[in-house]
Coordinates of C-alpha atoms in Angstrom, one line a residue:
M16 CA 39.2 49.3 -41.7
I17 CA 40.7 45.8 -41.7
E18 CA 44.4 44.9 -42.4
V19 CA 45.1 41.6 -44.2
V20 CA 48.7 40.3 -44.2
A21 CA 49.8 37.2 -46.1
E22 CA 53.2 35.7 -45.2
L23 CA 55.0 32.8 -46.9
S24 CA 56.8 30.9 -44.1
R25 CA 59.7 29.6 -46.2
G26 CA 60.2 32.4 -48.8
P27 CA 58.8 33.0 -52.3
V28 CA 60.6 30.2 -54.2
F29 CA 59.2 26.7 -54.6
L30 CA 59.7 23.5 -56.5
A31 CA 56.8 22.2 -58.5
G32 CA 55.2 19.5 -56.4
E33 CA 56.0 21.1 -53.1
A34 CA 53.5 22.3 -50.6
L35 CA 53.1 26.1 -50.2
E36 CA 52.5 27.3 -46.7
C37 CA 51.0 30.7 -46.1
V38 CA 49.8 32.4 -42.9
V39 CA 47.0 34.9 -43.4
T40 CA 46.5 37.3 -40.5
V41 CA 43.5 39.6 -40.3
T42 CA 43.6 42.5 -37.9
N43 CA 41.4 45.3 -36.8
P44 CA 44.1 48.1 -36.4
L45 CA 41.9 50.3 -34.1
P46 CA 43.2 50.6 -30.5
P47 CA 41.5 48.3 -28.0
T48 CA 40.1 51.4 -26.2
A49 CA 37.8 52.1 -29.1
T50 CA 34.0 51.6 -28.7
S51 CA 32.2 48.3 -29.7
A52 CA 30.7 50.2 -32.6
S53 CA 34.1 50.1 -34.2
S54 CA 34.0 46.4 -34.7
E55 CA 34.8 45.3 -38.3
A56 CA 33.4 42.3 -40.2
L57 CA 34.3 40.3 -43.3
A58 CA 31.8 38.1 -45.1
W59 CA 34.4 35.6 -46.3
A60 CA 38.0 35.1 -47.6
S61 CA 39.3 32.6 -50.0
A62 CA 42.8 31.7 -51.5
Q63 CA 44.0 30.2 -54.8
I64 CA 47.2 29.7 -56.7
H65 CA 47.2 30.5 -60.4
C66 CA 49.7 30.9 -63.3
Q67 CA 49.3 33.8 -65.8
F68 CA 50.5 33.4 -69.4
H69 CA 51.3 36.5 -71.4
A70 CA 52.7 36.6 -74.9
S71 CA 54.2 39.3 -77.1
E72 CA 51.7 40.0 -79.9
S73 CA 54.5 40.9 -82.3
R74 CA 56.3 37.5 -81.7
V75 CA 53.7 34.9 -80.8
A76 CA 50.4 34.0 -82.4
V77 CA 48.3 32.7 -79.6
P78 CA 44.7 31.6 -80.1
P79 CA 42.2 33.9 -78.2
P80 CA 40.9 32.7 -74.8
D81 CA 37.6 31.0 -74.5
S82 CA 35.0 33.8 -74.7
S83 CA 32.5 31.7 -72.6
Q84 CA 34.8 32.4 -69.6
P85 CA 35.2 36.1 -69.3
D86 CA 38.3 37.5 -67.6
A87 CA 36.4 39.9 -65.3
Q88 CA 33.0 40.1 -63.6
P89 CA 31.1 43.2 -62.5
E90 CA 32.1 44.3 -59.0
S91 CA 28.6 43.8 -57.7
Q92 CA 28.9 40.0 -58.3
T93 CA 30.4 37.9 -55.5
V94 CA 32.6 35.8 -57.8
F95 CA 36.1 35.1 -56.7
L96 CA 38.3 35.3 -59.8
P97 CA 42.0 35.4 -58.8
H98 CA 43.1 36.5 -62.3
R99 CA 40.7 39.4 -62.5
G100 CA 42.5 42.4 -64.0
E101 CA 45.7 40.5 -64.8
R102 CA 47.3 40.6 -68.2
G103 CA 47.2 37.5 -70.4
Q104 CA 45.5 34.2 -69.8
C105 CA 45.1 32.1 -66.7
I106 CA 46.5 28.7 -67.9
L107 CA 46.7 26.9 -64.5
S108 CA 45.0 27.2 -61.1
T109 CA 44.4 25.2 -58.0
P110 CA 41.0 24.7 -56.5
P111 CA 40.0 27.7 -54.3
K112 CA 40.0 27.2 -50.6
I113 CA 37.8 29.1 -48.1
L114 CA 39.8 30.5 -45.2
F115 CA 36.9 31.8 -43.1
C116 CA 33.3 33.0 -43.2
D117 CA 31.4 35.7 -41.2
L118 CA 34.5 37.0 -39.3
R119 CA 34.0 39.8 -36.8
L120 CA 36.9 41.6 -35.2
D121 CA 36.8 43.9 -32.2
P122 CA 39.3 46.8 -32.0
G123 CA 42.8 45.5 -31.6
E124 CA 41.7 41.9 -32.3
S125 CA 43.7 39.7 -34.7
K126 CA 43.1 36.2 -36.1
S127 CA 45.4 34.0 -38.2
Y128 CA 44.6 31.3 -40.7
S129 CA 46.9 28.8 -42.4
Y130 CA 46.7 28.1 -46.1
S131 CA 48.4 25.1 -47.6
E132 CA 48.4 23.9 -51.3
V133 CA 50.6 21.7 -53.4
L134 CA 52.0 23.5 -56.5
P135 CA 51.0 21.6 -59.6
V136 CA 53.8 19.6 -61.3
E137 CA 52.3 19.9 -64.8
G138 CA 52.8 23.6 -65.1
P139 CA 55.7 25.6 -66.7
P140 CA 58.4 27.3 -64.5
S141 CA 58.3 31.0 -63.7
F142 CA 59.7 32.8 -66.7
R143 CA 59.9 36.4 -67.9
G144 CA 61.2 36.2 -71.5
Q145 CA 61.1 38.5 -74.5
S146 CA 58.3 36.4 -76.2
V147 CA 56.3 34.9 -73.4
K148 CA 55.9 35.2 -69.6
Y149 CA 54.7 32.7 -67.1
V150 CA 53.9 34.4 -63.7
Y151 CA 52.7 32.5 -60.6
K152 CA 50.8 34.2 -57.8
L153 CA 48.9 33.3 -54.7
T154 CA 45.7 35.4 -54.6
I155 CA 43.6 36.0 -51.5
G156 CA 40.2 37.4 -52.0
C157 CA 38.2 39.1 -49.2
Q158 CA 34.8 40.7 -49.2
R159 CA 32.7 42.8 -46.9
V160 CA 28.9 42.5 -47.1
N161 CA 27.5 44.5 -50.0
S162 CA 31.0 45.5 -51.1
P163 CA 33.3 44.6 -54.0
I164 CA 35.9 41.8 -53.6
T165 CA 39.3 42.9 -52.6
L166 CA 42.3 40.9 -53.9
L167 CA 45.7 40.5 -52.3
R168 CA 48.3 39.0 -54.6
V169 CA 51.6 37.4 -53.4
P170 CA 54.1 36.8 -56.2
L171 CA 55.7 33.3 -56.3
R172 CA 58.7 31.8 -58.2
V173 CA 58.2 28.2 -59.3
L174 CA 61.1 25.9 -60.4
V175 CA 60.3 22.8 -62.4
L176 CA 62.5 19.6 -62.3
T177 CA 61.6 17.3 -65.2
G178 CA 60.9 13.8 -64.1
L179 CA 59.2 14.4 -60.8
Q180 CA 55.8 14.3 -62.4
D181 CA 55.9 10.5 -62.7
V182 CA 57.2 9.8 -59.2
R183 CA 54.8 8.3 -56.8
F184 CA 55.1 8.7 -53.0
P185 CA 55.7 5.3 -51.4
Q186 CA 52.8 4.4 -49.2
D187 CA 54.0 1.1 -47.6
E188 CA 57.6 1.9 -46.8
A189 CA 59.2 4.4 -44.5
V190 CA 60.9 7.3 -46.3
A191 CA 62.8 8.5 -43.3
P192 CA 63.6 7.4 -39.7
S193 CA 60.6 7.9 -37.5
S194 CA 60.4 8.8 -33.8
P195 CA 57.5 7.8 -31.6
F196 CA 57.9 11.2 -29.8
L197 CA 57.4 13.2 -33.0
E198 CA 54.2 13.7 -34.9
E199 CA 54.4 14.4 -38.6
D200 CA 51.4 14.4 -41.0
E201 CA 51.4 12.6 -44.3
G202 CA 51.6 15.9 -46.3
G203 CA 54.8 16.9 -44.4
K204 CA 56.4 13.6 -45.0
K205 CA 55.6 13.7 -48.7
D206 CA 56.9 17.3 -49.1
S207 CA 60.1 16.4 -47.3
W208 CA 60.5 13.2 -49.4
L209 CA 60.0 15.1 -52.6
T210 CA 62.6 17.7 -51.7
E211 CA 65.1 15.1 -50.8
L212 CA 64.4 13.2 -54.0
A213 CA 64.9 16.4 -56.1
G214 CA 68.1 17.1 -54.3
E215 CA 69.4 13.6 -55.0
R216 CA 68.5 13.8 -58.7
L217 CA 70.1 17.3 -59.1
M218 CA 73.3 16.1 -57.3
A219 CA 73.5 12.9 -59.5
A220 CA 73.0 14.9 -62.7
T221 CA 75.4 17.7 -62.0
S222 CA 78.2 15.9 -60.1
C223 CA 79.5 13.8 -63.0
R224 CA 82.7 15.1 -64.3
S225 CA 84.5 14.0 -67.5
L226 CA 86.8 16.1 -69.6
H227 CA 85.3 16.9 -73.0
L228 CA 87.7 18.3 -75.7
Y229 CA 86.6 20.2 -78.8
N230 CA 89.0 21.1 -81.7
I231 CA 88.3 24.7 -82.8
S232 CA 89.1 25.4 -86.5
D233 CA 88.3 27.9 -89.2
G234 CA 88.6 27.6 -92.9
R235 CA 92.4 27.8 -92.8
G236 CA 93.3 25.4 -90.0
K237 CA 93.2 24.6 -86.3
V238 CA 92.9 27.6 -83.9
G239 CA 93.0 25.7 -80.6
T240 CA 91.3 23.2 -78.3
F241 CA 88.6 23.9 -75.8
G242 CA 88.1 21.7 -72.7
I243 CA 85.2 21.5 -70.3
F244 CA 84.6 19.1 -67.5
K245 CA 80.8 18.8 -67.6
S246 CA 77.8 19.9 -69.6
V247 CA 75.0 19.8 -66.9
Y248 CA 74.9 22.5 -64.3
R249 CA 72.6 23.9 -61.6
L250 CA 71.6 27.5 -61.0
G251 CA 74.3 29.2 -59.0
E252 CA 77.2 27.1 -60.3
D253 CA 80.1 28.4 -62.4
V254 CA 80.8 27.2 -65.9
V255 CA 84.6 26.7 -66.1
G256 CA 86.4 26.1 -69.3
T257 CA 90.0 26.0 -70.6
L258 CA 91.3 27.1 -74.0
N259 CA 94.6 25.7 -75.4
L260 CA 96.0 27.9 -78.2
G261 CA 99.5 26.6 -78.3
E262 CA 98.8 23.8 -80.8
G263 CA 96.9 26.0 -83.2
A264 CA 98.2 26.7 -86.7
V265 CA 96.2 29.9 -87.0
A266 CA 97.0 32.8 -84.6
C267 CA 94.1 33.9 -82.4
L268 CA 94.2 37.6 -81.5
Q269 CA 91.1 37.8 -79.3
F270 CA 88.2 35.6 -78.1
S271 CA 85.1 36.1 -76.1
V272 CA 82.7 33.6 -74.6
S273 CA 79.1 34.4 -73.4
L274 CA 76.7 32.4 -71.3
Q275 CA 73.4 32.8 -73.1
T276 CA 69.8 31.6 -73.0
E277 CA 68.1 30.9 -76.3
E278 CA 64.3 31.5 -76.3
R279 CA 62.7 29.9 -79.3
V280 CA 59.0 30.1 -80.2
Q281 CA 57.6 26.9 -81.5
P282 CA 56.9 27.0 -85.3
E283 CA 53.1 26.7 -85.1
Y284 CA 53.0 29.8 -82.8
Q285 CA 55.5 32.0 -84.7
R286 CA 54.2 35.5 -85.6
R287 CA 57.3 36.6 -87.5
R288 CA 60.0 34.5 -89.1
G289 CA 63.6 35.5 -89.6
A290 CA 65.6 35.4 -92.8
G291 CA 65.2 32.2 -94.8
G292 CA 62.3 31.0 -92.7
A293 CA 64.4 30.5 -89.6
P294 CA 62.5 30.1 -86.3
S295 CA 61.9 33.2 -84.2
V296 CA 64.7 33.2 -81.6
S297 CA 65.9 35.7 -79.0
H298 CA 69.1 35.5 -76.9
V299 CA 70.0 36.9 -73.5
T300 CA 73.5 37.1 -72.2
H301 CA 73.9 36.4 -68.5
A302 CA 77.8 36.5 -68.2
R303 CA 80.7 37.3 -70.6
H304 CA 84.4 36.9 -70.7
Q305 CA 86.7 38.6 -73.3
E306 CA 90.4 38.3 -73.6
S307 CA 93.2 39.4 -75.9
C308 CA 95.2 36.2 -76.4
L309 CA 98.0 36.7 -79.0
H310 CA 101.0 34.7 -77.9
T311 CA 98.9 33.1 -75.2
T312 CA 99.4 29.3 -74.9
R313 CA 96.7 28.4 -72.4
T314 CA 94.0 30.3 -70.7
S315 CA 90.7 29.7 -68.8
F316 CA 87.5 31.4 -67.8
S317 CA 84.7 31.1 -65.3
L318 CA 81.1 32.2 -65.9
P319 CA 78.6 32.2 -63.0
I320 CA 75.0 31.0 -63.7
P321 CA 72.7 33.6 -62.0
L322 CA 70.4 32.1 -59.3
S323 CA 67.7 34.5 -60.5
S324 CA 67.7 33.0 -64.1
T325 CA 65.3 30.3 -65.4
P326 CA 66.5 26.7 -66.1
G327 CA 66.0 25.2 -69.5
F328 CA 62.4 24.1 -70.2
C329 CA 60.0 23.4 -73.1
T330 CA 56.3 24.0 -73.5
A331 CA 53.9 23.8 -76.5
I332 CA 54.6 27.5 -77.2
V333 CA 58.2 28.2 -76.3
S334 CA 61.5 26.5 -75.4
L335 CA 64.4 27.8 -73.4
K336 CA 67.9 26.4 -73.9
W337 CA 71.4 27.4 -72.6
R338 CA 74.6 27.7 -74.5
L339 CA 78.2 29.0 -74.6
H340 CA 78.6 31.4 -77.5
F341 CA 82.2 31.8 -78.6
E342 CA 83.6 34.5 -80.9
F343 CA 87.1 34.3 -82.3
V344 CA 89.3 36.9 -84.0
T345 CA 92.1 35.3 -86.0
S346 CA 94.9 36.6 -88.2
R347 CA 94.9 36.0 -91.9
E348 CA 98.7 36.1 -92.1
P349 CA 100.4 32.8 -91.4
G350 CA 103.1 32.9 -88.8
L351 CA 102.1 36.3 -87.5
V352 CA 104.7 37.9 -85.2
L353 CA 103.8 41.2 -83.5
L354 CA 106.7 41.3 -81.0
P355 CA 110.0 43.0 -81.6
P356 CA 113.2 40.9 -82.0
M357 CA 114.6 39.8 -78.7
E358 CA 118.3 40.4 -79.7
Q359 CA 119.3 43.9 -81.0
P360 CA 122.9 45.0 -81.6
E361 CA 121.9 48.5 -80.5
P362 CA 118.9 50.3 -79.2
T363 CA 116.2 50.7 -81.9
T364 CA 112.6 51.9 -82.0
W365 CA 110.0 49.3 -82.8
T366 CA 106.5 50.0 -83.8
G367 CA 103.8 47.4 -84.1
P368 CA 101.7 47.2 -87.3
E369 CA 98.8 49.6 -87.5
Q370 CA 96.6 47.2 -89.3
V371 CA 96.3 43.4 -89.2
P372 CA 94.0 41.6 -91.6
V373 CA 91.7 39.4 -89.5
D374 CA 88.8 37.0 -89.8
T375 CA 86.0 36.4 -87.3
F376 CA 83.9 33.3 -86.7
S377 CA 81.6 32.0 -83.9
W378 CA 80.8 28.7 -82.4
D379 CA 78.0 27.6 -80.0
L380 CA 78.3 24.8 -77.4
P381 CA 74.9 23.7 -75.9
I382 CA 74.8 23.1 -72.1
K383 CA 72.1 22.0 -69.8
V384 CA 71.0 24.1 -66.7
L385 CA 68.8 22.6 -64.0
P386 CA 67.1 24.1 -61.0
T387 CA 68.7 24.4 -57.6
S388 CA 67.4 24.2 -54.0
P389 CA 64.4 26.6 -53.5
T390 CA 65.9 27.6 -50.2
L391 CA 69.2 28.6 -51.8
A392 CA 67.4 30.5 -54.5
S393 CA 65.3 32.4 -51.9
Y394 CA 68.4 33.5 -49.9
A395 CA 70.4 34.5 -52.9
A396 CA 67.7 36.5 -54.6
P397 CA 65.2 37.4 -51.9
G398 CA 61.7 38.4 -53.0
P399 CA 58.8 39.7 -51.0
S400 CA 57.5 37.0 -48.6
T401 CA 54.9 39.3 -47.0
S402 CA 52.1 41.2 -48.7
T403 CA 49.6 43.5 -47.1
I404 CA 46.4 45.1 -48.1
T405 CA 43.9 47.3 -46.2
I406 CA 40.2 46.9 -46.7

């Protein structure tokens, strides 16, 4: 029996273009006092990163995978297929890397191997939607002599920041202060430089603040004014808005605002179309605020963007966009008064109306949501950084 442990040194969340570091430890768990006949051997071990794509058959019409590349091989064949047995299609993978060959471990002996690979920048982000799913995994394959291959899968979460694909690492200029007493390889410098560049771009895109005002009206007049200070956010930030109802000519009885994602299948891949030939769209609500606002002059709300959610993106099959979805309930009666008179000559009993004729309408405001620091995402929504399998 051999125990194989894969540990991600920095957590399971990465930015596309970063280098993934994983330590693979192989151990013979028998006590050192066991006989030499208890030595264990592995023929080889290899590692590879891949992205699996799975689509809902009722929503997406995806062409079948290439039949010349079967998704599984007989167990007797020594072919390392990281996506063997996985649902969907493997749309992206890195070249496989051999960790070791002909490894023999005595009882109690353990050996560790380091695996490093740059996550491709051309792939989609990790996403689990109602129509499609993009799932990243690091798969480690091990095999004994004359035995089937055993696969150890480590789940990953990949964030994609648009624009980093075209950035080139500077070769002739220093990207950070250097010290003659410290040694740093070129890969480490590039990874650190890319992380700093992504942080700078995220900060520049989301730190700009400017008040945007929107007049909200229905068919009978102005309801109020909505104000928001920015339209670009990062995962983990709060969307803060204000609503001024004091200037409205139409009384607003209640409103709600929802932070939603809109998953839209591209027209050429749609399986079913909505009414009137509308694109196939599904919505997910991540946060919601509701308030009764009759006689309210000004109010505000704050909606948190979950760190576990997926930033907006677009592929050839699906797009994901963020929005604020408003719903208003307004009175049909002009000058509606539902409060008792303030001055009464003598005590009286006042009863509010049992029924109020109302109208409802909705309004959508698009916003943009970008990734955040992978380290922050790992701390806020921790996932498994260590996976173990016994052979």
